[in-house]
PDB file of C-alpha atoms in Angstrom:
ATOM      1  CA  MET A 460      -8.855  24.770   3.123  1.00 63.00           C
ATOM      2  CA  LYS A 461     -11.744  23.615   0.941  1.00 84.00           C
ATOM      3  CA  TYR A 462     -11.601  20.196  -0.686  1.00 90.00           C
ATOM      4  CA  ALA A 463     -11.614  21.889  -4.090  1.00 91.00           C
ATOM      5  CA  GLU A 464      -8.262  23.468  -3.243  1.00 91.00           C
ATOM      6  CA  LYS A 465      -6.639  20.162  -2.291  1.00 91.00           C
ATOM      7  CA  THR A 466      -5.120  17.587  -4.612  1.00 89.00           C
ATOM      8  CA  ILE A 467      -7.142  14.438  -5.158  1.00 87.00           C
ATOM      9  CA  GLY A 468      -4.249  12.277  -3.998  1.00 78.00           C
ATOM     10  CA  SER A 469      -3.861  14.151  -0.710  1.00 81.00           C
ATOM     11  CA  ILE A 470      -7.573  13.780   0.045  1.00 84.00           C
ATOM     12  CA  VAL A 471      -7.387  10.000  -0.377  1.00 75.00           C
ATOM     13  CA  ALA A 472      -4.172   9.902   1.655  1.00 66.00           C
ATOM     14  CA  GLU A 473      -5.973  11.636   4.527  1.00 72.00           C
ATOM     15  CA  ASN A 474      -9.021   9.394   4.299  1.00 74.00           C
ATOM     16  CA  TYR A 475      -8.955   6.230   2.201  1.00 67.00           C
ATOM     17  CA  GLN A 476     -12.772   6.223   2.087  1.00 73.00           C
ATOM     18  CA  ALA A 477     -12.571   9.165  -0.320  1.00 80.00           C
ATOM     19  CA  ALA A 478     -11.507   6.637  -2.965  1.00 75.00           C
ATOM     20  CA  ALA A 479     -15.096   5.406  -3.196  1.00 75.00           C
ATOM     21  CA  VAL A 480     -16.355   8.969  -3.740  1.00 85.00           C
ATOM     22  CA  PHE A 481     -13.863   9.654  -6.514  1.00 85.00           C
ATOM     23  CA  ASP A 482     -14.682   6.350  -8.149  1.00 78.00           C
ATOM     24  CA  LYS A 483     -18.357   7.324  -8.118  1.00 83.00           C
ATOM     25  CA  TYR A 484     -17.538  10.455 -10.128  1.00 87.00           C
ATOM     26  CA  ARG A 485     -14.854   8.719 -12.228  1.00 81.00           C
ATOM     27  CA  LEU A 486     -12.139  11.027 -10.892  1.00 87.00           C
ATOM     28  CA  ASP A 487      -8.648   9.551 -11.197  1.00 78.00           C
ATOM     29  CA  PHE A 488      -7.040   9.628  -7.742  1.00 71.00           C
ATOM     30  CA  CYS A 489      -4.037   7.467  -8.671  1.00 59.00           C
ATOM     31  CA  CYS A 490      -2.243   8.725 -11.781  1.00 56.00           C
ATOM     32  CA  GLY A 491      -4.280  11.934 -11.635  1.00 68.00           C
ATOM     33  CA  GLY A 492      -3.743  12.370  -7.922  1.00 72.00           C
ATOM     34  CA  LYS A 493      -1.677  15.553  -8.290  1.00 81.00           C
ATOM     35  CA  LYS A 494      -4.583  17.538  -9.733  1.00 88.00           C
ATOM     36  CA  LEU A 495      -6.592  19.868  -7.531  1.00 93.00           C
ATOM     37  CA  LEU A 496     -10.100  18.546  -6.982  1.00 94.00           C
ATOM     38  CA  GLY A 497     -11.611  21.752  -8.349  1.00 94.00           C
ATOM     39  CA  GLU A 498      -9.484  21.534 -11.492  1.00 94.00           C
ATOM     40  CA  ALA A 499     -10.315  17.871 -12.072  1.00 92.00           C
ATOM     41  CA  CYS A 500     -14.049  18.483 -11.625  1.00 94.00           C
ATOM     42  CA  SER A 501     -13.942  21.448 -13.998  1.00 94.00           C
ATOM     43  CA  GLN A 502     -12.206  19.389 -16.682  1.00 92.00           C
ATOM     44  CA  ARG A 503     -14.850  16.666 -16.422  1.00 89.00           C
ATOM     45  CA  GLN A 504     -17.747  19.122 -16.006  1.00 93.00           C
ATOM     46  CA  ILE A 505     -18.625  17.748 -12.571  1.00 94.00           C
ATOM     47  CA  ASN A 506     -20.250  19.865  -9.876  1.00 95.00           C
ATOM     48  CA  VAL A 507     -17.454  20.170  -7.323  1.00 94.00           C
ATOM     49  CA  GLU A 508     -19.915  21.121  -4.584  1.00 93.00           C
ATOM     50  CA  GLU A 509     -21.640  17.755  -4.931  1.00 93.00           C
ATOM     51  CA  VAL A 510     -18.310  15.960  -4.631  1.00 93.00           C
ATOM     52  CA  GLU A 511     -17.382  18.043  -1.595  1.00 91.00           C
ATOM     53  CA  ALA A 512     -20.734  17.239   0.011  1.00 90.00           C
ATOM     54  CA  ASP A 513     -20.088  13.514  -0.416  1.00 87.00           C
ATOM     55  CA  LEU A 514     -16.590  13.901   1.032  1.00 88.00           C
ATOM     56  CA  ARG A 515     -17.918  15.725   4.087  1.00 86.00           C
ATOM     57  CA  GLN A 516     -20.254  12.827   4.793  1.00 82.00           C
ATOM     58  CA  LEU A 517     -17.315  10.498   5.227  1.00 75.00           C
ATOM     59  CA  THR A 518     -16.416   9.739   8.829  1.00 52.00           C
ATOM     60  CA  GLN A 519     -13.287   8.199  10.285  1.00 48.00           C
ATOM     61  CA  SER A 520     -15.503   6.109  12.553  1.00 46.00           C
ATOM     62  CA  ALA A 521     -16.844   4.043   9.683  1.00 52.00           C
ATOM     63  CA  ASP A 522     -15.862   0.376   9.695  1.00 56.00           C
ATOM     64  CA  PRO A 523     -12.655   0.169   7.579  1.00 59.00           C
ATOM     65  CA  ALA A 524     -13.174  -3.496   6.752  1.00 57.00           C
ATOM     66  CA  LYS A 525     -16.663  -2.777   5.426  1.00 61.00           C
ATOM     67  CA  ALA A 526     -15.373   0.163   3.372  1.00 75.00           C
ATOM     68  CA  PHE A 527     -12.718  -1.997   1.707  1.00 83.00           C
ATOM     69  CA  GLN A 528     -15.192  -4.795   1.063  1.00 80.00           C
ATOM     70  CA  GLN A 529     -17.542  -2.375  -0.670  1.00 83.00           C
ATOM     71  CA  MET A 530     -14.872  -1.062  -3.044  1.00 86.00           C
ATOM     72  CA  ASP A 531     -14.873  -2.490  -6.544  1.00 88.00           C
ATOM     73  CA  SER A 532     -11.646  -4.176  -7.597  1.00 91.00           C
ATOM     74  CA  GLY A 533     -10.424  -1.194  -9.626  1.00 90.00           C
ATOM     75  CA  THR A 534     -10.843   1.216  -6.724  1.00 90.00           C
ATOM     76  CA  LEU A 535      -9.162  -1.183  -4.324  1.00 93.00           C
ATOM     77  CA  ILE A 536      -6.216  -1.600  -6.689  1.00 94.00           C
ATOM     78  CA  SER A 537      -5.874   2.173  -6.913  1.00 91.00           C
ATOM     79  CA  TYR A 538      -5.871   2.391  -3.128  1.00 92.00           C
ATOM     80  CA  ILE A 539      -3.177  -0.293  -2.879  1.00 95.00           C
ATOM     81  CA  LEU A 540      -1.035   1.494  -5.461  1.00 95.00           C
ATOM     82  CA  LEU A 541      -1.426   4.867  -3.779  1.00 90.00           C
ATOM     83  CA  GLN A 542      -1.141   3.844  -0.142  1.00 91.00           C
ATOM     84  CA  HIS A 543       1.183   0.832  -0.271  1.00 95.00           C
ATOM     85  CA  HIS A 544       3.202   0.527  -3.475  1.00 96.00           C
ATOM     86  CA  PHE A 545       4.033   4.224  -3.396  1.00 94.00           C
ATOM     87  CA  TYR A 546       5.012   3.996   0.290  1.00 94.00           C
ATOM     88  CA  ILE A 547       7.396   1.082  -0.299  1.00 97.00           C
ATOM     89  CA  ARG A 548       9.093   2.775  -3.249  1.00 96.00           C
ATOM     90  CA  GLN A 549       9.285   6.133  -1.489  1.00 93.00           C
ATOM     91  CA  TYR A 550      10.321   5.110   2.013  1.00 95.00           C
ATOM     92  CA  GLY A 551      11.864   1.653   1.607  1.00 96.00           C
ATOM     93  CA  PRO A 552      15.206   3.024   0.309  1.00 96.00           C
ATOM     94  CA  ILE A 553      15.253   5.649   3.072  1.00 95.00           C
ATOM     95  CA  ILE A 554      14.722   3.020   5.765  1.00 96.00           C
ATOM     96  CA  LEU A 555      17.457   0.868   4.224  1.00 98.00           C
ATOM     97  CA  GLN A 556      19.840   3.826   4.219  1.00 96.00           C
ATOM     98  CA  HIS A 557      19.181   4.375   7.927  1.00 96.00           C
ATOM     99  CA  LEU A 558      19.676   0.687   8.712  1.00 98.00           C
ATOM    100  CA  GLU A 559      22.951   0.493   6.812  1.00 98.00           C
ATOM    101  CA  LYS A 560      24.189   3.573   8.666  1.00 96.00           C
ATOM    102  CA  VAL A 561      23.312   1.987  12.017  1.00 96.00           C
ATOM    103  CA  ALA A 562      24.905  -1.324  11.016  1.00 97.00           C
ATOM    104  CA  HIS A 563      28.101   0.443   9.949  1.00 97.00           C
ATOM    105  CA  LYS A 564      28.432   2.661  13.022  1.00 95.00           C
ATOM    106  CA  HIS A 565      26.970   0.451  15.739  1.00 95.00           C
ATOM    107  CA  GLY A 566      27.321  -3.080  14.381  1.00 95.00           C
ATOM    108  CA  GLY A 567      30.165  -3.758  16.796  1.00 95.00           C
ATOM    109  CA  ASN A 568      27.974  -3.219  19.853  1.00 95.00           C
ATOM    110  CA  PHE A 569      24.753  -4.393  18.226  1.00 97.00           C
ATOM    111  CA  PRO A 570      25.766  -7.093  15.721  1.00 97.00           C
ATOM    112  CA  TYR A 571      22.157  -8.105  15.107  1.00 97.00           C
ATOM    113  CA  MET A 572      21.632  -4.805  13.277  1.00 98.00           C
ATOM    114  CA  ILE A 573      24.034  -5.977  10.569  1.00 98.00           C
ATOM    115  CA  ARG A 574      21.723  -8.900   9.910  1.00 98.00           C
ATOM    116  CA  VAL A 575      18.642  -6.657  10.127  1.00 98.00           C
ATOM    117  CA  ALA A 576      20.031  -4.388   7.409  1.00 98.00           C
ATOM    118  CA  ALA A 577      20.812  -7.387   5.199  1.00 98.00           C
ATOM    119  CA  VAL A 578      17.364  -8.933   5.671  1.00 98.00           C
ATOM    120  CA  PHE A 579      15.579  -5.657   4.977  1.00 98.00           C
ATOM    121  CA  SER A 580      17.687  -5.142   1.845  1.00 98.00           C
ATOM    122  CA  ALA A 581      16.627  -8.571   0.578  1.00 98.00           C
ATOM    123  CA  LEU A 582      13.007  -7.857   1.520  1.00 98.00           C
ATOM    124  CA  LEU A 583      12.977  -4.537  -0.311  1.00 98.00           C
ATOM    125  CA  GLU A 584      14.484  -6.064  -3.449  1.00 98.00           C
ATOM    126  CA  GLU A 585      11.874  -8.828  -3.425  1.00 98.00           C
ATOM    127  CA  LEU A 586       9.021  -6.377  -2.876  1.00 98.00           C
ATOM    128  CA  LEU A 587      10.102  -4.127  -5.736  1.00 98.00           C
ATOM    129  CA  GLN A 588      10.109  -7.105  -8.108  1.00 98.00           C
ATOM    130  CA  HIS A 589       6.830  -8.339  -6.639  1.00 97.00           C
ATOM    131  CA  MET A 590       5.078  -4.995  -7.131  1.00 98.00           C
ATOM    132  CA  ARG A 591       6.316  -4.740 -10.703  1.00 97.00           C
ATOM    133  CA  LYS A 592       4.710  -8.098 -11.522  1.00 97.00           C
ATOM    134  CA  GLU A 593       1.453  -7.008  -9.920  1.00 97.00           C
ATOM    135  CA  GLU A 594       1.404  -3.689 -11.755  1.00 96.00           C
ATOM    136  CA  GLU A 595       2.385  -5.072 -15.156  1.00 95.00           C
ATOM    137  CA  VAL A 596       0.540  -8.398 -15.159  1.00 94.00           C
ATOM    138  CA  LEU A 597      -1.936  -9.181 -12.390  1.00 96.00           C
ATOM    139  CA  PHE A 598      -3.570  -5.825 -11.691  1.00 95.00           C
ATOM    140  CA  PRO A 599      -4.295  -5.048 -15.377  1.00 93.00           C
ATOM    141  CA  ALA A 600      -5.800  -8.527 -15.723  1.00 92.00           C
ATOM    142  CA  ILE A 601      -8.043  -7.970 -12.696  1.00 93.00           C
ATOM    143  CA  ARG A 602      -9.091  -4.530 -13.944  1.00 90.00           C
ATOM    144  CA  SER A 603     -10.046  -6.073 -17.294  1.00 88.00           C
ATOM    145  CA  LEU A 604     -12.586  -8.294 -15.541  1.00 86.00           C
ATOM    146  CA  ASP A 605     -14.623  -5.176 -14.753  1.00 76.00           C
ATOM    147  CA  LEU A 606     -14.867  -4.272 -18.432  1.00 69.00           C
ATOM    148  CA  PRO A 607     -17.978  -5.097 -20.491  1.00 64.00           C
ATOM    149  CA  GLY A 608     -17.565  -8.363 -22.343  1.00 61.00           C
ATOM    150  CA  SER A 609     -14.807  -9.658 -20.080  1.00 60.00           C
ATOM    151  CA  ASN A 610     -14.450 -13.421 -20.216  1.00 57.00           C
ATOM    152  CA  SER A 611     -12.709 -16.410 -18.723  1.00 53.00           C
ATOM    153  CA  ASN A 612      -9.805 -16.075 -21.146  1.00 57.00           C
ATOM    154  CA  VAL A 613      -8.293 -13.785 -18.512  1.00 68.00           C
ATOM    155  CA  HIS A 614      -6.275 -16.198 -16.394  1.00 83.00           C
ATOM    156  CA  ILE A 615      -5.478 -14.902 -12.924  1.00 91.00           C
ATOM    157  CA  GLN A 616      -5.434 -18.025 -10.746  1.00 92.00           C
ATOM    158  CA  ALA A 617      -1.764 -18.859 -11.314  1.00 92.00           C
ATOM    159  CA  PRO A 618      -0.478 -15.279 -10.874  1.00 94.00           C
ATOM    160  CA  ILE A 619      -2.510 -14.952  -7.678  1.00 95.00           C
ATOM    161  CA  ARG A 620      -0.966 -18.130  -6.279  1.00 94.00           C
ATOM    162  CA  VAL A 621       2.498 -16.761  -7.030  1.00 95.00           C
ATOM    163  CA  MET A 622       1.706 -13.419  -5.378  1.00 96.00           C
ATOM    164  CA  GLU A 623       0.348 -15.144  -2.274  1.00 93.00           C
ATOM    165  CA  GLN A 624       3.475 -17.275  -2.020  1.00 95.00           C
ATOM    166  CA  GLU A 625       5.646 -14.177  -2.291  1.00 96.00           C
ATOM    167  CA  HIS A 626       3.530 -12.514   0.398  1.00 94.00           C
ATOM    168  CA  ASP A 627       4.342 -15.442   2.670  1.00 92.00           C
ATOM    169  CA  GLU A 628       8.050 -15.111   1.924  1.00 95.00           C
ATOM    170  CA  ALA A 629       7.947 -11.400   2.756  1.00 95.00           C
ATOM    171  CA  GLY A 630       6.163 -12.265   5.994  1.00 92.00           C
ATOM    172  CA  PHE A 631       8.957 -14.641   6.988  1.00 94.00           C
ATOM    173  CA  LEU A 632      11.551 -11.898   6.474  1.00 97.00           C
ATOM    174  CA  LEU A 633       9.518  -9.408   8.497  1.00 95.00           C
ATOM    175  CA  GLU A 634       9.173 -11.934  11.295  1.00 93.00           C
ATOM    176  CA  GLU A 635      12.936 -12.461  11.301  1.00 97.00           C
ATOM    177  CA  ILE A 636      13.476  -8.707  11.637  1.00 97.00           C
ATOM    178  CA  ARG A 637      11.002  -8.529  14.520  1.00 94.00           C
ATOM    179  CA  THR A 638      12.777 -11.412  16.261  1.00 96.00           C
ATOM    180  CA  LEU A 639      16.252  -9.955  15.712  1.00 98.00           C
ATOM    181  CA  THR A 640      15.205  -6.598  17.173  1.00 97.00           C
ATOM    182  CA  ASN A 641      13.283  -8.143  20.079  1.00 96.00           C
ATOM    183  CA  ASN A 642      10.011  -6.643  18.871  1.00 94.00           C
ATOM    184  CA  TYR A 643      11.700  -3.408  17.779  1.00 96.00           C
ATOM    185  CA  THR A 644      13.022  -2.698  21.263  1.00 96.00           C
ATOM    186  CA  ILE A 645      15.120   0.482  21.291  1.00 95.00           C
ATOM    187  CA  PRO A 646      18.355   0.176  23.332  1.00 95.00           C
ATOM    188  CA  GLU A 647      18.823   2.864  25.978  1.00 93.00           C
ATOM    189  CA  GLN A 648      22.079   4.057  24.411  1.00 90.00           C
ATOM    190  CA  ALA A 649      20.699   4.108  20.859  1.00 92.00           C
ATOM    191  CA  CYS A 650      21.405   7.210  18.795  1.00 93.00           C
ATOM    192  CA  THR A 651      18.685   9.123  16.975  1.00 93.00           C
ATOM    193  CA  THR A 652      19.142   7.256  13.683  1.00 93.00           C
ATOM    194  CA  PHE A 653      19.042   3.937  15.542  1.00 95.00           C
ATOM    195  CA  ARG A 654      15.777   4.895  17.243  1.00 93.00           C
ATOM    196  CA  ILE A 655      14.222   6.201  14.051  1.00 94.00           C
ATOM    197  CA  SER A 656      15.175   3.112  12.050  1.00 95.00           C
ATOM    198  CA  LEU A 657      13.463   0.780  14.533  1.00 97.00           C
ATOM    199  CA  MET A 658      10.317   2.909  14.557  1.00 95.00           C
ATOM    200  CA  GLU A 659      10.366   2.941  10.759  1.00 95.00           C
ATOM    201  CA  LEU A 660      10.657  -0.844  10.680  1.00 97.00           C
ATOM    202  CA  GLU A 661       7.677  -1.251  12.986  1.00 93.00           C
ATOM    203  CA  GLU A 662       5.566   1.053  10.827  1.00 93.00           C
ATOM    204  CA  PHE A 663       6.753  -0.746   7.687  1.00 95.00           C
ATOM    205  CA  GLU A 664       5.617  -4.076   9.113  1.00 92.00           C
ATOM    206  CA  ALA A 665       2.204  -2.676  10.096  1.00 88.00           C
ATOM    207  CA  ARG A 666       1.688  -1.272   6.613  1.00 90.00           C
ATOM    208  CA  MET A 667       2.753  -4.555   5.047  1.00 91.00           C
ATOM    209  CA  HIS A 668       0.184  -6.391   7.145  1.00 87.00           C
ATOM    210  CA  GLU A 669      -2.608  -4.200   5.789  1.00 87.00           C
ATOM    211  CA  HIS A 670      -1.135  -4.403   2.283  1.00 92.00           C
ATOM    212  CA  VAL A 671      -1.137  -8.198   2.255  1.00 90.00           C
ATOM    213  CA  HIS A 672      -4.536  -8.374   3.953  1.00 87.00           C
ATOM    214  CA  LEU A 673      -6.135  -6.195   1.291  1.00 90.00           C
ATOM    215  CA  GLU A 674      -4.759  -8.344  -1.502  1.00 92.00           C
ATOM    216  CA  ASN A 675      -5.014 -11.847  -0.043  1.00 90.00           C
ATOM    217  CA  ASN A 676      -8.326 -11.457   1.779  1.00 86.00           C
ATOM    218  CA  ILE A 677     -10.247  -8.912  -0.268  1.00 88.00           C
ATOM    219  CA  LEU A 678      -8.861  -8.161  -3.741  1.00 94.00           C
ATOM    220  CA  PHE A 679      -7.870 -11.658  -4.833  1.00 93.00           C
ATOM    221  CA  PRO A 680     -11.101 -13.383  -3.676  1.00 90.00           C
ATOM    222  CA  LYS A 681     -13.107 -10.569  -5.277  1.00 90.00           C
ATOM    223  CA  ALA A 682     -11.235 -11.021  -8.563  1.00 91.00           C
ATOM    224  CA  LEU A 683     -11.645 -14.797  -8.555  1.00 90.00           C
ATOM    225  CA  HIS A 684     -15.359 -14.364  -7.900  1.00 86.00           C
ATOM    226  CA  MET A 685     -15.631 -12.179 -11.012  1.00 82.00           C
ATOM    227  CA  MET A 686     -14.253 -14.925 -13.223  1.00 76.00           C
ATOM    228  CA  ILE A 687     -16.882 -16.148 -15.681  1.00 59.00           C
ATOM    229  CA  PRO A 688     -16.968 -19.959 -15.892  1.00 56.00           C
ATOM    230  CA  ALA A 689     -15.665 -21.261 -19.193  1.00 47.00           C
TER     231      ALA A 689
END
């Protein structure tokens, strides 16, 4: 299938480096991610063949850290929203449902899973509130710094400190889950849902690590650097 026949969102999902290409052509891959690339290019009178050529030049072997560092703050925010916030909202409740099922059916033999379900429930609730604050307050403020005439009246230091503290709190909960499950070890007699839930938890933790890394180590320092001294 040609790139033109794929949705913009699916292209970025397959290769995050495509975000930089779409940003170059001012193609919305977040809110406009459901549009076919060909349709989006036609609407903006962009030569789709040029966009496809740039996409074909992307390679999975490129240094991911360098790619993220080269993204402007707006593109990086869009990537975080698409790859991480969407994932948590979409799959967090499903993982919790699996964990609660395991805790209910197998909590007698594996009592630690009762605690795991409770900790993950608390983690998910905290993350949903955390993401809402980022999306409604911090991210718009950071995006505004890229606009012409932006100034130091945009205060982001305090919100960033709060977000970093909440990242730490989420990390503590994830570490507790890892400890409770003995590094996500699957018991020999575990049923399918039990096995799946532990694999889901391990993937969730890995994604959270990248999520927090992108914000704490790349996005937030980049945003603070853009602040114009008063």
